[in-house]
């Protein structure tokens, strides 16, 4: 039996409140990982880790996320209570980082980051299809605003945590960092309930497992889904490797303090914050493919320039330029995926997308670590220029949705 195709549900004016609440939640899901990237050089020094071992930490997180994303999409498409799912995801992302503050074991560290990857698998298959159906004509713009929440979390956390590390140890910072997360999580529980995002799906929205798996078979035959997911996997490989080794390069090779490392990461994310709504809006007007390919091509050029200018002030300036182009692609890919797949399989399509991205994110840091151990840390940036070019090659083959 084929699954019922659901109509779009345009949002009333008051529903913009839902957008901002979900955006705040998204910012929190990025706050903790952004904090952890800044702590990686300190953790690596304390535990005596090689570049490959540092890369493996992030690889474990992304592997867990890759394994959990598709089941997460199944769960979202067959079960209601979107608000509850998003709230659970927020808790599941934040709590393992608290545990990291009490561990002295490398294996326990790997287990904690794997738990983070599992929790993160629930957020995007829930939040992105919800926003896409509520704002059908403005998917690119709305998903870019949702993405801006993530950029804010990514940008603000390194600055605040970098300053805090001037006064506290990294373990003390991890414990203190739980407090704002708990406060925001409680607020989200309250406000998501008040706008009825936590209510069950209507009868017409619920798919039986037989209907779901029939639709899933058709979904995996989609050329657009395969190419977009694969291209996005290579884009995420670029991003995850950059976020893993850029702080290490700034701290170890350029001698920056935690505060200035955090400031550089802020520049990267702030540029992405500015680019995201621009790219989303232009993709609604000019088409997803043109914006996506242009941004990825520009990212490749900037990464190659960073590798060439390593150790200079130009390298730092290029960090912000890279953030503008690299992060502009995220909402465009998400909106294109929603355009190209059935509405009643939206959670699953986003689950597949983020599962593929997680696989790319898992491979990137460990491969980047091997390159750094063999050829030097600066060679990793040449490796990233190649991965983003490969991502663009897959996007070329994607057809425009009907």
C-alpha positions as a printed Julia matrix, in Angstrom:
402×3 Matrix{Float64}:
  0.0    0.0     0.0
  1.43   3.39   -0.92
  1.52   6.12    1.7
 -0.88   9.06    1.53
  0.67  12.27    0.19
  0.06  15.03    2.69
 -0.89  18.59    1.7
  1.3   21.49    2.73
  0.17  23.32    5.88
  0.88  27.04    5.4
  1.57  28.81    8.66
 -0.64  31.59   10.07
  1.0   34.85   11.1
  1.23  33.73   14.73
  3.21  30.67   13.69
  6.34  32.76   13.22
  6.62  32.36   16.98
  7.08  28.62   16.38
  9.91  29.36   13.95
 11.82  31.4    16.5
 11.29  28.86   19.28
 12.56  26.01   17.13
 15.46  28.24   16.03
 16.42  28.82   19.68
 16.38  25.07   20.25
 18.59  24.57   17.22
 21.05  27.08   18.6
 21.31  25.02   21.78
 22.01  21.82   19.84
 25.04  23.6    18.34
 26.23  25.32   21.52
 27.61  22.17   23.12
 29.45  20.77   20.07
 30.94  24.25   19.43
 32.2   24.28   23.0
 33.73  20.84   22.56
 35.67  21.82   19.42
 37.34  24.57   21.45
 38.18  22.11   24.26
 39.69  19.49   21.93
 43.25  20.92   21.96
 43.18  21.03   25.79
 41.78  17.51   26.08
 44.33  16.26   23.56
 47.19  17.79   25.54
 45.97  16.39   28.87
 45.45  12.86   27.53
 48.51  12.94   25.25
 46.56  12.26   22.04
 47.9   12.22   18.49
 46.18  14.06   15.64
 44.65  10.77   14.51
 43.25  10.09   17.99
 41.77  13.6    18.13
 40.16  12.98   14.75
 38.79   9.65   15.95
 36.89  11.41   18.74
 34.77  13.28   16.22
 34.57  10.24   13.97
 32.84   8.29   16.78
 30.28  11.07   17.17
 29.45  11.1    13.48
 29.34   7.3    13.17
 26.79   7.13   15.99
 24.79   9.88   14.31
 24.93   8.09   10.94
 23.62   4.86   12.48
 20.84   6.64   14.38
 19.61   9.13   11.75
 17.57   6.8     9.54
 15.82   5.11   12.53
 15.28   8.62   13.85
 13.54   9.56   10.61
 11.37   6.43   10.87
 10.44   7.39   14.41
  9.51  10.94   13.41
  7.37   9.85   10.44
  5.45   7.19   12.38
  5.13   8.88   15.79
  3.73  12.32   16.69
  4.66  14.67   19.55
  7.18  16.79   17.67
  7.77  19.13   20.6
  8.61  16.25   22.92
 11.01  14.74   20.39
 12.86  18.04   20.01
 13.07  18.5    23.78
 14.42  14.97   24.26
 16.99  15.61   21.56
 18.21  18.76   23.32
 18.69  16.92   26.6
 20.39  13.97   24.93
 22.9   16.28   23.22
 23.81  18.3    26.32
 24.02  15.69   29.07
 26.93  13.58   27.68
 29.12  16.68   27.56
 28.65  16.98   31.33
 29.89  13.41   31.71
 33.01  14.27   29.7
 34.02  16.66   32.48
 34.41  13.72   34.88
 36.23  11.23   32.68
 39.97  10.58   32.42
 39.6    7.66   30.0
 39.92   7.95   26.23
 37.42   5.13   25.71
 34.87   6.82   27.98
 35.4   10.03   26.04
 34.58   8.17   22.81
 31.44   6.7    24.4
 30.2   10.13   25.52
 30.6   11.74   22.1
 28.83   8.74   20.54
 25.84   9.45   22.82
 25.83  13.03   21.56
 25.61  11.74   17.99
 22.57   9.6    18.83
 20.76  12.52   20.47
 21.45  14.82   17.56
 19.79  12.36   15.16
 16.31  13.28   16.44
 16.49  17.04   16.04
 16.77  17.61   12.29
 14.29  14.94   11.06
 11.76  16.57   13.4
 12.44  20.28   13.09
 13.25  20.67    9.39
 10.16  18.88    7.94
  7.96  20.71   10.47
  9.24  24.07    9.24
  9.14  23.0     5.58
  5.43  22.09    5.78
  4.51  25.2     7.76
  6.22  27.55    5.29
  5.96  25.79    1.9
  6.66  28.83   -0.28
  9.61  30.09    1.75
 11.47  26.9     2.63
 14.9   28.3     1.8
 14.45  31.44    3.9
 12.81  29.68    6.86
 15.39  26.9     6.96
 18.14  29.5     6.72
 16.68  31.23    9.81
 16.64  27.84   11.54
 20.25  27.42   10.42
 21.1   30.87   11.79
 20.17  29.56   15.24
 22.85  26.94   14.8
 25.3   29.6    13.59
 24.62  31.69   16.71
 25.31  28.71   18.95
 28.43  27.89   16.95
 29.66  31.51   17.02
 28.85  32.65   20.55
 29.97  29.5    22.39
 33.68  29.72   21.4
 33.88  33.38   22.45
 32.23  32.85   25.84
 33.96  29.56   26.57
 37.3   30.88   25.3
 37.03  33.75   27.79
 35.95  31.38   30.58
 39.01  29.2    29.97
 41.14  32.16   31.04
 39.76  31.72   34.57
 38.68  28.06   34.85
 40.0   24.64   33.85
 38.29  22.91   30.94
 36.63  20.45   33.34
 35.17  23.3    35.41
 33.96  24.98   32.25
 32.15  21.82   31.12
 30.27  21.63   34.42
 29.37  25.34   34.44
 28.3   25.1    30.81
 25.43  22.81   31.76
 23.57  25.64   33.56
 22.49  27.76   30.54
 21.55  24.57   28.68
 19.23  23.46   31.46
 17.57  26.88   31.65
 16.99  27.04   27.88
 15.77  23.44   27.79
 13.15  24.18   30.48
 11.99  27.26   28.58
 11.67  25.24   25.39
  9.64  22.58   27.18
  7.23  25.27   28.36
  6.93  27.29   25.16
  6.8   24.36   22.75
  3.91  23.0    24.78
  2.13  26.33   24.71
  2.16  26.43   20.89
  0.99  22.8    20.73
  4.07  21.47   18.98
  4.05  18.63   21.47
  0.58  17.33   20.54
  0.07  14.05   18.66
 -0.21  13.9    14.92
 -3.62  13.96   13.38
 -5.01  10.63   12.19
 -4.4   11.51    8.54
 -0.72  12.17    9.25
  0.02   8.8    10.8
  1.58   6.12    8.6
  1.44   2.43    9.34
  4.77   0.61    9.2
  3.66  -1.2     6.01
  2.86   2.12    4.32
  6.05   3.64    5.62
  8.37   0.91    4.31
  6.6    0.89    0.94
  7.31   4.61    0.68
 10.87   4.1     1.92
 11.64   1.73   -0.96
 10.5    4.37   -3.44
 12.46   7.04   -1.56
 15.76   5.21   -1.96
 15.17   4.95   -5.71
 15.2    8.76   -5.96
 18.2   10.02   -7.95
 17.92  13.42   -6.3
 18.04  11.91   -2.8
 21.12   9.82   -3.58
 23.07  12.62   -5.27
 22.11  15.32   -2.77
 22.89  13.07    0.18
 26.26  12.03   -1.25
 27.24  15.59   -2.16
 26.18  16.78    1.27
 28.25  14.0     2.86
 31.4   15.39    1.23
 30.43  18.94    2.25
 30.03  17.79    5.85
 33.34  15.93    5.62
 34.89  19.3     4.8
 33.12  21.08    7.63
 33.74  18.49   10.36
 37.43  18.19    9.51
 37.8   21.96    9.45
 36.14  22.36   12.86
 38.29  19.59   14.31
 41.69  20.78   13.12
 41.34  24.55   12.7
 41.41  25.09   16.52
 44.32  22.65   16.78
 46.25  24.5    14.05
 45.56  27.91   15.61
 46.59  26.7    19.08
 49.58  24.51   18.22
 51.1   25.97   15.05
 50.17  29.65   15.41
 50.38  29.79   19.22
 46.97  31.4    19.82
 45.46  31.44   23.31
 42.03  29.81   23.89
 40.42  33.27   23.77
 41.83  34.07   20.32
 41.07  30.58   19.03
 37.48  31.19   20.13
 37.51  34.58   18.4
 38.62  32.97   15.12
 35.87  30.35   15.37
 33.43  33.19   16.06
 34.52  34.88   12.82
 33.95  31.63   10.92
 30.44  31.2    12.32
 29.46  34.89   12.22
 30.18  34.93    8.49
 27.99  31.84    8.14
 25.26  33.6    10.1
 25.31  36.47    7.61
 25.39  34.2     4.57
 22.65  31.77    5.55
 19.53  33.98    5.06
 20.99  35.5     1.9
 21.59  32.08    0.35
 18.21  30.75    1.51
 16.29  33.7     0.07
 18.21  33.63   -3.22
 17.62  29.89   -3.56
 13.85  30.51   -3.25
 14.07  33.07   -6.04
 16.88  31.9    -8.32
 16.92  28.13   -7.76
 18.76  25.83   -5.38
 21.34  24.46   -7.81
 22.88  27.74   -8.89
 23.36  29.0    -5.33
 24.67  25.68   -4.05
 27.26  25.15   -6.79
 28.52  28.73   -6.57
 29.0   28.56   -2.81
 30.82  25.21   -2.93
 33.14  26.38   -5.72
 34.02  29.5    -3.74
 34.68  27.37   -0.64
 37.2   25.25   -2.56
 39.1   28.34   -3.73
 39.23  29.8    -0.21
 40.43  26.52    1.34
 43.26  26.26   -1.16
 44.21  29.89   -0.41
 44.21  29.11    3.33
 46.64  26.24    2.84
 48.9   28.46    0.71
 48.9   31.34    3.25
 49.19  29.24    6.43
 50.79  31.01    9.4
 50.03  34.54    8.15
 47.36  37.09    9.0
 45.81  36.39    5.59
 45.01  32.88    6.84
 42.92  34.39    9.67
 41.07  36.73    7.29
 40.27  33.81    4.99
 38.64  31.93    7.89
 35.75  34.41    7.87
 35.48  34.32    4.07
 35.29  30.53    4.18
 32.52  30.65    6.79
 30.44  32.84    4.48
 30.48  30.39    1.58
 30.68  27.05    3.41
 27.73  27.64    5.75
 25.57  29.24    3.07
 25.0   25.82    1.54
 23.32  24.12    4.52
 19.76  25.53    4.26
 19.82  25.28    0.46
 20.55  21.53    0.57
 17.82  20.98    3.18
 15.22  22.95    1.21
 16.15  21.14   -2.01
 15.74  17.78   -0.29
 12.24  18.72    0.9
 11.38  19.9    -2.63
 12.56  16.64   -4.19
 10.94  14.06   -1.87
  7.34  13.18   -0.83
  5.9   15.28    1.98
  4.85  12.28    4.07
  8.42  10.93    3.92
 10.02  14.24    4.9
 11.36  12.99    8.24
 12.93   9.98    6.57
 14.46  11.99    3.72
 16.01  14.41    6.19
 17.11  11.4     8.27
 18.83   9.92    5.21
 20.4   13.3     4.4
 21.79  13.75    7.89
 22.79  10.1     8.06
 24.87  10.55    4.92
 26.27  13.77    6.32
 27.19  11.98    9.51
 29.09   9.34    7.52
 31.02  12.1     5.78
 31.56  13.82    9.1
 32.84  10.55   10.57
 35.37   9.92    7.81
 36.65  13.48    7.55
 38.38  14.0    10.93
 40.14  10.63   10.96
 41.3   11.05    7.34
 42.35  14.61    8.09
 44.27  13.36   11.14
 46.11  10.79    9.02
 47.01  13.48    6.47
 48.23  15.77    9.28
 50.32  13.04   10.89
 51.91  12.15    7.55
 52.34  15.52    5.79
 51.79  18.18    8.47
 48.68  19.9     9.74
 48.6   22.54    7.0
 48.25  19.8     4.34
 44.82  19.04    5.79
 43.47  22.25    4.25
 44.47  21.07    0.75
 42.65  17.83    1.52
 39.53  19.87    2.4
 39.68  21.79   -0.87
 39.5   18.44   -2.7
 36.53  17.16   -0.66
 34.41  20.25   -1.34
 35.14  19.99   -5.08
 33.93  16.37   -5.01
 30.76  17.54   -3.24
 30.09  19.97   -6.08
 30.5   17.23   -8.71
 27.6   15.29   -7.19
 25.39  18.38   -7.05
 25.89  18.93  -10.8
 23.95  15.73  -11.51
 20.86  16.67   -9.49
 17.83  17.61  -11.6
 15.51  20.43  -10.66
 12.37  19.14   -8.84
  9.09  19.25  -10.72
